[in-house]
Short mmCIF file of C-alpha atoms and ligand atoms in Angstrom, two decimals:
data_model
loop_
_atom_site.label_atom_id
_atom_site.label_comp_id
_atom_site.label_asym_id
_atom_site.label_seq_id
_atom_site.Cartn_x
_atom_site.Cartn_y
_atom_site.Cartn_z
CA MET A 7 -20.66 -4.25 -96.51
CA THR A 8 -20.67 -0.66 -95.22
CA LEU A 9 -18.10 0.38 -92.68
CA LYS A 10 -19.22 1.45 -89.25
CA GLU A 11 -18.49 4.89 -87.91
CA GLU A 12 -15.41 4.80 -85.64
CA ALA A 13 -13.82 7.26 -83.21
CA HIS A 14 -10.34 6.31 -84.43
CA VAL A 15 -8.87 3.53 -86.55
CA LEU A 16 -5.34 2.35 -85.81
CA VAL A 17 -3.41 0.38 -88.44
CA VAL A 18 -0.25 -1.44 -87.30
CA PHE A 19 2.03 -3.13 -89.82
CA PRO A 20 5.77 -3.76 -89.97
CA HIS A 21 6.59 -2.67 -93.53
CA PRO A 22 5.95 0.29 -95.78
CA ASP A 23 3.57 -1.23 -98.41
CA ASP A 24 1.87 -3.73 -96.05
CA GLU A 25 -1.18 -1.47 -96.12
CA ALA A 26 -1.21 -0.98 -99.90
CA PHE A 27 -2.47 -4.34 -101.15
CA GLY A 28 -5.31 -5.34 -98.86
CA VAL A 29 -6.11 -2.33 -96.68
CA SER A 30 -5.49 0.96 -98.48
CA ALA A 31 -8.97 1.35 -99.96
CA THR A 32 -10.53 0.59 -96.57
CA ILE A 33 -8.31 3.28 -95.04
CA MET A 34 -9.48 5.74 -97.71
CA LYS A 35 -13.10 4.80 -97.10
CA TYR A 36 -12.70 5.57 -93.41
CA ARG A 37 -11.01 8.85 -94.20
CA ASP A 38 -13.81 9.79 -96.59
CA MET A 39 -16.25 9.16 -93.74
CA GLY A 40 -14.21 11.57 -91.61
CA VAL A 41 -12.80 8.84 -89.36
CA PRO A 42 -9.24 9.55 -88.17
CA VAL A 43 -6.79 6.85 -89.24
CA THR A 44 -3.27 6.43 -87.83
CA TYR A 45 -0.77 4.12 -89.52
CA ALA A 46 2.00 2.83 -87.25
CA CYS A 47 4.75 1.38 -89.43
CA LEU A 48 7.29 -0.52 -87.36
CA THR A 49 10.23 -0.70 -89.82
CA TYR A 50 11.37 1.10 -92.95
CA GLY A 51 11.44 -2.18 -94.84
CA ASP A 52 15.19 -1.68 -95.13
CA MET A 53 15.96 -5.37 -95.76
CA GLY A 54 13.69 -5.89 -98.76
CA ARG A 55 15.06 -7.81 -101.74
CA ASN A 56 13.38 -5.42 -104.14
CA ILE A 57 15.73 -2.47 -104.02
CA GLY A 58 14.21 -0.52 -106.91
CA ASN A 59 14.80 -0.22 -110.60
CA PRO A 60 17.49 0.85 -111.34
CA PRO A 61 18.70 -0.85 -108.16
CA SER A 62 19.51 1.39 -105.18
CA THR A 63 21.54 -0.11 -102.32
CA ARG A 64 20.86 -1.84 -99.03
CA GLU A 65 21.94 1.37 -97.29
CA ASP A 66 19.61 3.66 -99.27
CA LEU A 67 16.53 1.45 -99.48
CA TRP A 68 15.09 2.69 -96.17
CA LYS A 69 15.04 6.28 -97.41
CA ILE A 70 13.28 5.26 -100.61
CA ARG A 71 10.65 3.20 -98.80
CA LYS A 72 10.10 5.87 -96.16
CA ALA A 73 9.48 8.44 -98.89
CA GLU A 74 7.18 6.02 -100.72
CA GLN A 75 5.17 5.44 -97.55
CA GLU A 76 4.92 9.17 -96.93
CA GLU A 77 3.57 9.68 -100.43
CA ALA A 78 1.15 6.77 -100.04
CA GLY A 79 0.06 8.28 -96.72
CA ARG A 80 -0.61 11.59 -98.45
CA LEU A 81 -2.62 9.84 -101.18
CA MET A 82 -4.69 7.96 -98.58
CA ASN A 83 -5.11 11.19 -96.63
CA LEU A 84 -3.86 9.45 -93.46
CA SER A 85 -4.42 11.46 -90.31
CA GLU A 86 -1.06 10.36 -88.99
CA LEU A 87 1.85 8.22 -90.13
CA LYS A 88 4.25 7.03 -87.43
CA PHE A 89 7.53 5.22 -88.05
CA TYR A 90 9.19 3.21 -85.31
CA GLY A 91 12.48 2.52 -87.09
CA TYR A 92 12.98 -1.10 -86.06
CA ARG A 93 15.24 -3.06 -88.38
CA ASP A 94 13.36 -5.07 -90.96
CA LYS A 95 13.50 -8.86 -90.29
CA THR A 96 14.42 -8.45 -86.61
CA LEU A 97 11.05 -7.89 -84.93
CA GLU A 98 10.71 -11.47 -83.68
CA PHE A 99 14.13 -11.19 -82.04
CA GLU A 100 13.62 -7.86 -80.27
CA GLU A 101 13.64 -7.62 -76.49
CA LYS A 102 10.51 -9.30 -75.20
CA GLY A 103 7.72 -6.82 -74.66
CA LYS A 104 9.42 -3.88 -76.37
CA ILE A 105 7.15 -3.67 -79.40
CA LYS A 106 4.13 -4.52 -77.30
CA GLY A 107 5.08 -1.53 -75.13
CA ASP A 108 5.15 0.76 -78.16
CA VAL A 109 1.75 -0.45 -79.30
CA LEU A 110 0.29 -0.16 -75.82
CA GLU A 111 1.48 3.43 -75.56
CA LEU A 112 -0.21 4.19 -78.85
CA LEU A 113 -3.43 2.50 -77.73
CA HIS A 114 -3.49 4.64 -74.59
CA GLU A 115 -2.80 7.78 -76.62
CA LEU A 116 -5.26 7.28 -79.48
CA LYS A 117 -7.94 5.12 -77.86
CA PRO A 118 -8.81 3.53 -81.21
CA THR A 119 -12.20 1.83 -81.53
CA ARG A 120 -10.95 -0.37 -84.38
CA LEU A 121 -7.54 -1.86 -84.98
CA ILE A 122 -6.26 -3.28 -88.25
CA SER A 123 -3.20 -5.54 -88.25
CA PHE A 124 -2.19 -9.09 -89.22
CA TYR A 125 -3.90 -12.31 -88.16
CA PRO A 126 -1.53 -14.41 -86.02
CA GLY A 127 -0.46 -17.67 -87.61
CA TYR A 128 -1.78 -16.67 -91.04
CA CYS A 129 0.39 -13.79 -92.19
CA VAL A 130 3.41 -15.64 -93.67
CA HIS A 131 6.32 -13.30 -92.93
CA PRO A 132 8.08 -13.52 -89.52
CA ASP A 133 7.87 -9.72 -89.09
CA HIS A 134 4.13 -9.94 -89.75
CA GLU A 135 3.74 -12.66 -87.13
CA ALA A 136 5.81 -10.71 -84.61
CA THR A 137 3.66 -7.65 -85.26
CA ALA A 138 0.44 -9.62 -84.78
CA GLU A 139 1.74 -11.01 -81.49
CA ALA A 140 2.85 -7.63 -80.17
CA VAL A 141 -0.47 -6.05 -81.13
CA LEU A 142 -2.55 -8.78 -79.50
CA ASP A 143 -0.38 -8.81 -76.37
CA ALA A 144 -0.91 -5.05 -76.09
CA VAL A 145 -4.67 -5.23 -76.64
CA ALA A 146 -4.90 -8.02 -74.04
CA GLU A 147 -3.50 -5.62 -71.43
CA LEU A 148 -6.29 -3.10 -71.94
CA ALA A 149 -9.40 -3.24 -69.82
CA PRO A 150 -12.10 -5.11 -71.79
CA GLU A 151 -14.17 -1.94 -72.32
CA ASP A 152 -11.15 -0.09 -73.78
CA ARG A 153 -10.28 -2.73 -76.37
CA PRO A 154 -10.67 -1.87 -80.05
CA THR A 155 -12.47 -4.23 -82.41
CA LEU A 156 -9.80 -6.38 -84.05
CA THR A 157 -9.99 -6.52 -87.82
CA LEU A 158 -7.14 -8.69 -89.05
CA VAL A 159 -5.56 -9.51 -92.39
CA ALA A 160 -4.74 -13.15 -93.20
CA PHE A 161 -3.13 -14.35 -96.41
CA ASP A 162 -1.48 -17.68 -95.67
CA LYS A 163 -2.42 -20.45 -98.11
CA ARG A 164 -4.35 -22.22 -95.32
CA THR A 165 -6.45 -19.14 -94.54
CA TYR A 166 -9.65 -20.00 -96.34
CA GLU A 167 -9.56 -23.64 -95.31
CA ASP A 168 -8.94 -22.90 -91.63
CA LEU A 169 -10.71 -19.59 -91.04
CA GLY A 170 -13.45 -19.77 -93.64
CA GLU A 171 -15.09 -16.81 -95.31
CA PRO A 172 -13.77 -13.44 -94.04
CA GLN A 173 -16.40 -11.76 -91.86
CA ILE A 174 -15.64 -8.31 -93.23
CA GLN A 175 -15.50 -7.82 -96.98
CA THR A 176 -15.19 -4.17 -97.89
CA GLU A 177 -16.40 -3.27 -101.38
CA VAL A 178 -13.60 -1.22 -102.88
CA ARG A 179 -14.45 -1.15 -106.58
CA ASP A 180 -15.09 2.61 -106.41
CA TYR A 181 -11.57 3.08 -105.14
CA THR A 182 -9.80 1.34 -108.01
CA ASP A 183 -8.09 4.48 -109.35
CA ARG A 184 -7.03 5.75 -105.97
CA LYS A 185 -5.83 2.35 -104.83
CA MET A 186 -3.83 2.04 -108.04
CA LYS A 187 -2.12 5.33 -107.16
CA VAL A 188 -1.31 4.07 -103.65
CA LEU A 189 0.18 0.88 -105.11
CA SER A 190 2.16 2.99 -107.59
CA ALA A 191 3.51 5.14 -104.76
CA HIS A 192 5.25 1.99 -103.45
CA ALA A 193 6.95 1.49 -106.82
CA SER A 194 10.16 -0.04 -105.45
CA GLN A 195 8.07 -2.96 -104.12
CA THR A 196 5.10 -3.16 -106.47
CA ALA A 197 6.66 -2.86 -109.94
CA GLN A 198 5.79 -6.43 -110.96
CA LEU A 199 2.24 -6.21 -109.61
CA LEU A 200 1.69 -2.95 -111.51
CA ILE A 201 2.78 -4.67 -114.71
CA ASP A 202 0.44 -7.61 -114.00
CA LEU A 203 -2.45 -5.28 -113.21
CA SER A 204 -2.08 -3.48 -116.51
CA LYS A 205 -2.12 -6.71 -118.53
CA ASP A 206 -5.06 -7.57 -120.72
CA THR A 207 -4.61 -11.24 -119.86
CA GLN A 208 -5.83 -13.76 -117.33
CA ILE A 209 -3.01 -12.75 -115.00
CA GLY A 210 -4.20 -9.15 -115.20
CA GLU A 211 -7.79 -10.22 -114.71
CA LEU A 212 -6.94 -12.25 -111.60
CA ALA A 213 -4.81 -9.47 -110.12
CA ARG A 214 -7.56 -6.88 -110.65
CA GLU A 215 -10.13 -9.23 -109.16
CA ARG A 216 -7.94 -9.91 -106.16
CA TRP A 217 -7.02 -6.32 -105.31
CA PHE A 218 -9.73 -4.02 -106.65
CA GLU A 219 -13.01 -5.69 -105.73
CA LYS A 220 -12.95 -6.49 -102.04
CA GLU A 221 -10.65 -6.07 -99.09
CA ASN A 222 -11.03 -8.95 -96.67
CA PHE A 223 -10.70 -8.98 -92.90
CA TYR A 224 -11.27 -11.46 -90.12
CA LEU A 225 -12.69 -10.49 -86.77
CA TYR A 226 -10.66 -11.77 -83.86
CA ASP A 227 -11.71 -12.40 -80.29
CA ILE A 228 -8.92 -11.33 -77.96
CA GLU A 229 -10.12 -13.85 -75.38
CA ASP A 230 -8.92 -16.60 -77.75
CA TRP A 231 -5.46 -15.07 -77.68
CA ILE A 232 -5.44 -14.70 -73.91
CA ASN A 233 -6.67 -18.26 -73.35
CA ASN A 234 -4.40 -19.90 -75.91
CA LYS A 235 -1.36 -18.13 -74.51
CA GLY A 236 -2.16 -19.52 -71.08
CA ASN A 237 -2.17 -23.03 -72.51
CA LYS A 238 1.24 -22.76 -74.15
CA MET B 207 27.33 7.44 -106.86
CA LYS B 208 24.84 4.97 -108.29
CA LEU B 209 25.19 1.23 -108.17
CA LYS B 210 27.21 0.15 -111.23
CA PRO B 211 28.17 -3.13 -112.84
CA LEU B 212 31.23 -4.44 -111.09
CA ASP B 213 34.51 -3.07 -112.47
CA GLU B 214 37.25 -5.51 -111.50
CA LYS B 215 40.11 -3.01 -111.35
CA LYS B 216 38.18 -0.45 -109.35
CA VAL B 217 36.75 -2.98 -106.93
CA GLN B 218 40.15 -4.54 -106.31
CA SER B 219 41.67 -1.14 -105.59
CA LEU B 220 38.80 -0.37 -103.21
CA LEU B 221 39.38 -3.65 -101.40
CA ASP B 222 42.99 -2.55 -100.99
CA GLU B 223 41.92 0.84 -99.68
CA TYR B 224 39.99 -0.55 -96.70
CA LYS B 225 42.55 -3.19 -95.79
CA ASN B 226 44.76 -3.24 -92.67
CA GLU B 227 42.51 -0.98 -90.61
CA PRO B 228 39.47 -1.54 -88.39
CA VAL B 229 36.29 -1.61 -90.48
CA TYR B 230 32.67 -2.67 -90.09
CA ILE B 231 31.04 -5.06 -92.50
CA HIS B 232 27.52 -5.90 -93.57
CA VAL B 233 27.18 -9.34 -95.19
CA GLU B 234 24.01 -10.73 -96.63
CA VAL B 235 22.73 -13.61 -98.71
CA THR B 236 19.02 -14.01 -99.34
CA ASN B 237 16.49 -15.73 -101.52
CA GLY B 238 13.58 -13.89 -99.92
CA VAL B 239 11.23 -14.64 -97.08
CA TYR B 240 8.44 -15.27 -99.57
CA ALA B 241 10.45 -17.86 -101.51
CA SER B 242 8.81 -20.86 -99.87
CA HIS B 243 5.39 -19.13 -99.72
CA ASN B 244 5.48 -18.73 -103.49
CA ASN B 245 7.05 -22.08 -104.28
CA ASP B 246 6.86 -25.18 -102.08
CA GLU B 247 10.03 -26.58 -103.66
CA VAL B 248 12.17 -23.76 -102.32
CA PHE B 249 14.12 -24.23 -99.13
CA ASN B 250 14.44 -20.77 -97.69
CA ALA B 251 18.01 -20.09 -96.56
CA GLY B 252 19.65 -16.75 -95.92
CA THR B 253 21.77 -14.70 -93.57
CA PHE B 254 22.69 -11.20 -92.70
CA LEU B 255 25.42 -9.91 -90.44
CA ARG B 256 25.46 -6.22 -89.66
CA ASN B 257 28.01 -3.95 -88.03
CA ILE B 258 30.58 -6.68 -87.47
CA PRO B 259 33.99 -5.14 -86.67
CA ILE B 260 36.91 -6.76 -88.49
CA THR B 261 40.36 -5.99 -89.85
CA TYR B 262 41.42 -7.81 -93.00
CA THR B 263 44.95 -8.18 -94.27
CA GLU B 264 44.10 -9.61 -97.69
CA GLY B 265 41.05 -8.70 -99.73
CA THR B 266 40.70 -10.28 -103.16
CA LEU B 267 38.17 -10.25 -105.97
CA LYS B 268 37.89 -13.37 -108.11
CA GLY B 269 35.56 -14.92 -110.66
CA GLY B 270 33.56 -13.07 -113.23
CA ASN B 271 33.87 -15.31 -116.30
CA ASN B 272 30.94 -17.68 -116.33
CA PHE B 273 30.31 -17.04 -112.65
CA GLU B 274 29.34 -14.12 -110.51
CA HIS B 275 32.22 -12.45 -108.75
CA ARG B 276 33.34 -13.50 -105.32
CA VAL B 277 35.34 -11.78 -102.61
CA GLY B 278 37.44 -13.33 -99.86
CA LEU B 279 38.76 -11.32 -96.94
CA LYS B 280 41.52 -12.87 -94.83
CA LEU B 281 41.27 -11.47 -91.31
CA ASP B 282 44.08 -10.40 -89.01
CA ASN B 283 43.15 -13.25 -86.63
CA GLY B 284 43.31 -15.85 -89.39
CA GLY B 285 39.55 -15.89 -89.93
CA TRP B 286 37.73 -15.42 -93.23
CA VAL B 287 34.84 -13.64 -94.84
CA TYR B 288 33.64 -15.15 -98.12
CA VAL B 289 30.82 -13.90 -100.33
CA THR B 290 29.91 -15.08 -103.81
CA GLY B 291 27.26 -13.83 -106.19
CA LEU B 292 28.42 -10.22 -106.48
CA SER B 293 27.69 -8.21 -109.62
CA HIS B 294 27.50 -4.48 -108.78
CA TYR B 295 29.35 -1.92 -106.66
CA THR B 296 29.39 1.66 -105.49
CA VAL B 297 30.88 3.91 -102.81
CA ASN B 298 28.19 6.12 -101.31
CA GLU B 299 28.30 9.58 -99.74
CA ASN B 300 29.14 8.04 -96.35
CA ASP B 301 32.22 6.31 -97.81
CA GLU B 302 30.49 2.95 -97.49
CA PHE B 303 31.95 0.56 -100.06
CA ILE B 304 29.04 -1.51 -101.27
CA LEU B 305 29.14 -4.73 -103.29
CA HIS B 306 25.80 -6.21 -104.32
CA GLY B 307 24.70 -9.26 -106.24
CA ILE B 308 21.64 -8.39 -108.29
CA ASP B 309 19.85 -11.49 -109.61
CA HIS B 310 18.27 -11.96 -113.04
CA SER B 311 15.00 -10.46 -111.87
CA GLY B 312 16.69 -7.33 -110.48
CA LYS B 313 16.50 -8.36 -106.83
CA LEU B 314 19.23 -8.24 -104.25
CA ALA B 315 20.70 -11.71 -103.71
CA ALA B 316 24.02 -11.01 -101.98
CA ALA B 317 25.83 -8.12 -100.34
CA LEU B 318 29.22 -7.33 -98.87
CA GLU B 319 29.63 -3.81 -97.53
CA ILE B 320 32.69 -2.30 -95.87
CA SER B 321 32.80 0.95 -93.90
CA ARG B 322 35.16 2.71 -91.51
CA LYS B 323 32.17 3.97 -89.54
CA GLU B 324 29.29 1.91 -88.20
CA PHE B 325 26.38 1.32 -90.55
CA LYS B 326 22.97 2.71 -89.65
CA LYS B 327 21.40 0.80 -86.77
ZN1 ZN C 549 5.25 -6.90 -94.94
#
């Protein structure tokens, strides 16, 4: 599937490395087409359990992950990388509307035509869910004609069963080497995956198939979000 | 200073250094948010407490034979802080005294950190 020309693509995720696995090659494809891409990263991933090898500390991890994200951003040729500095793990407990406000401000500033984030209910980690909610709440406040197309990432075990085949499957085989470099830039978090990927075994085969062939996205109708919220 | 395997003498003397004065602590125990995503058998429990002001009057390191080390802090109001599963320590450039438990796969499993100044928000 070829990507459509966009005025601006906005990517919103909570952690440095959230983009690496399932989105980084798509980002690079957009950049190669000349489409501006902004990555808004809400936390520094400072509460991760993987603290590097040799281990750093809880207090230093944020600096390491920030630097890793900056390097990954350089490798992906991101137009802009923005950090919001929220504490990892706390997004769902933040003041109501605060993160939505940040996202809304960014939407007004960049006027993206496409937005990449997580799919609510199918993104496993509480910070991911909180991000999805904030993003959708923000998009819902825009006038219908100003809303970006929502291209969301789902990876819960129920995904395929509930949501079916992803509507957008980006071919990323040509980006294998560059995506590998992006994954390597996040070394504190991806060490085990990098080992798996290099293996000449079934594990290696599966990992390469999963990450280097297609990046999958689901389209999302914001009206579903608006209507379902009303029913809650 | 890099994180190092826990040295009982040094850690005990550090616990003594921060005692009887107002300090902030960071306490954490985790088995990872992905634990139950990766394995249905896992019950995902964890905690972190950050920038909690305390003063402790006794701070003691125990364990270390067949077990990970544990630390108990007796507070000036009679309360307690208890953390087990500690294996490494350091004091960083901000004078933050850091105790970590690093599990067999190299991941952080437990932390007790003590500082005279507030930790980063
Ligand atoms: Zn994440």
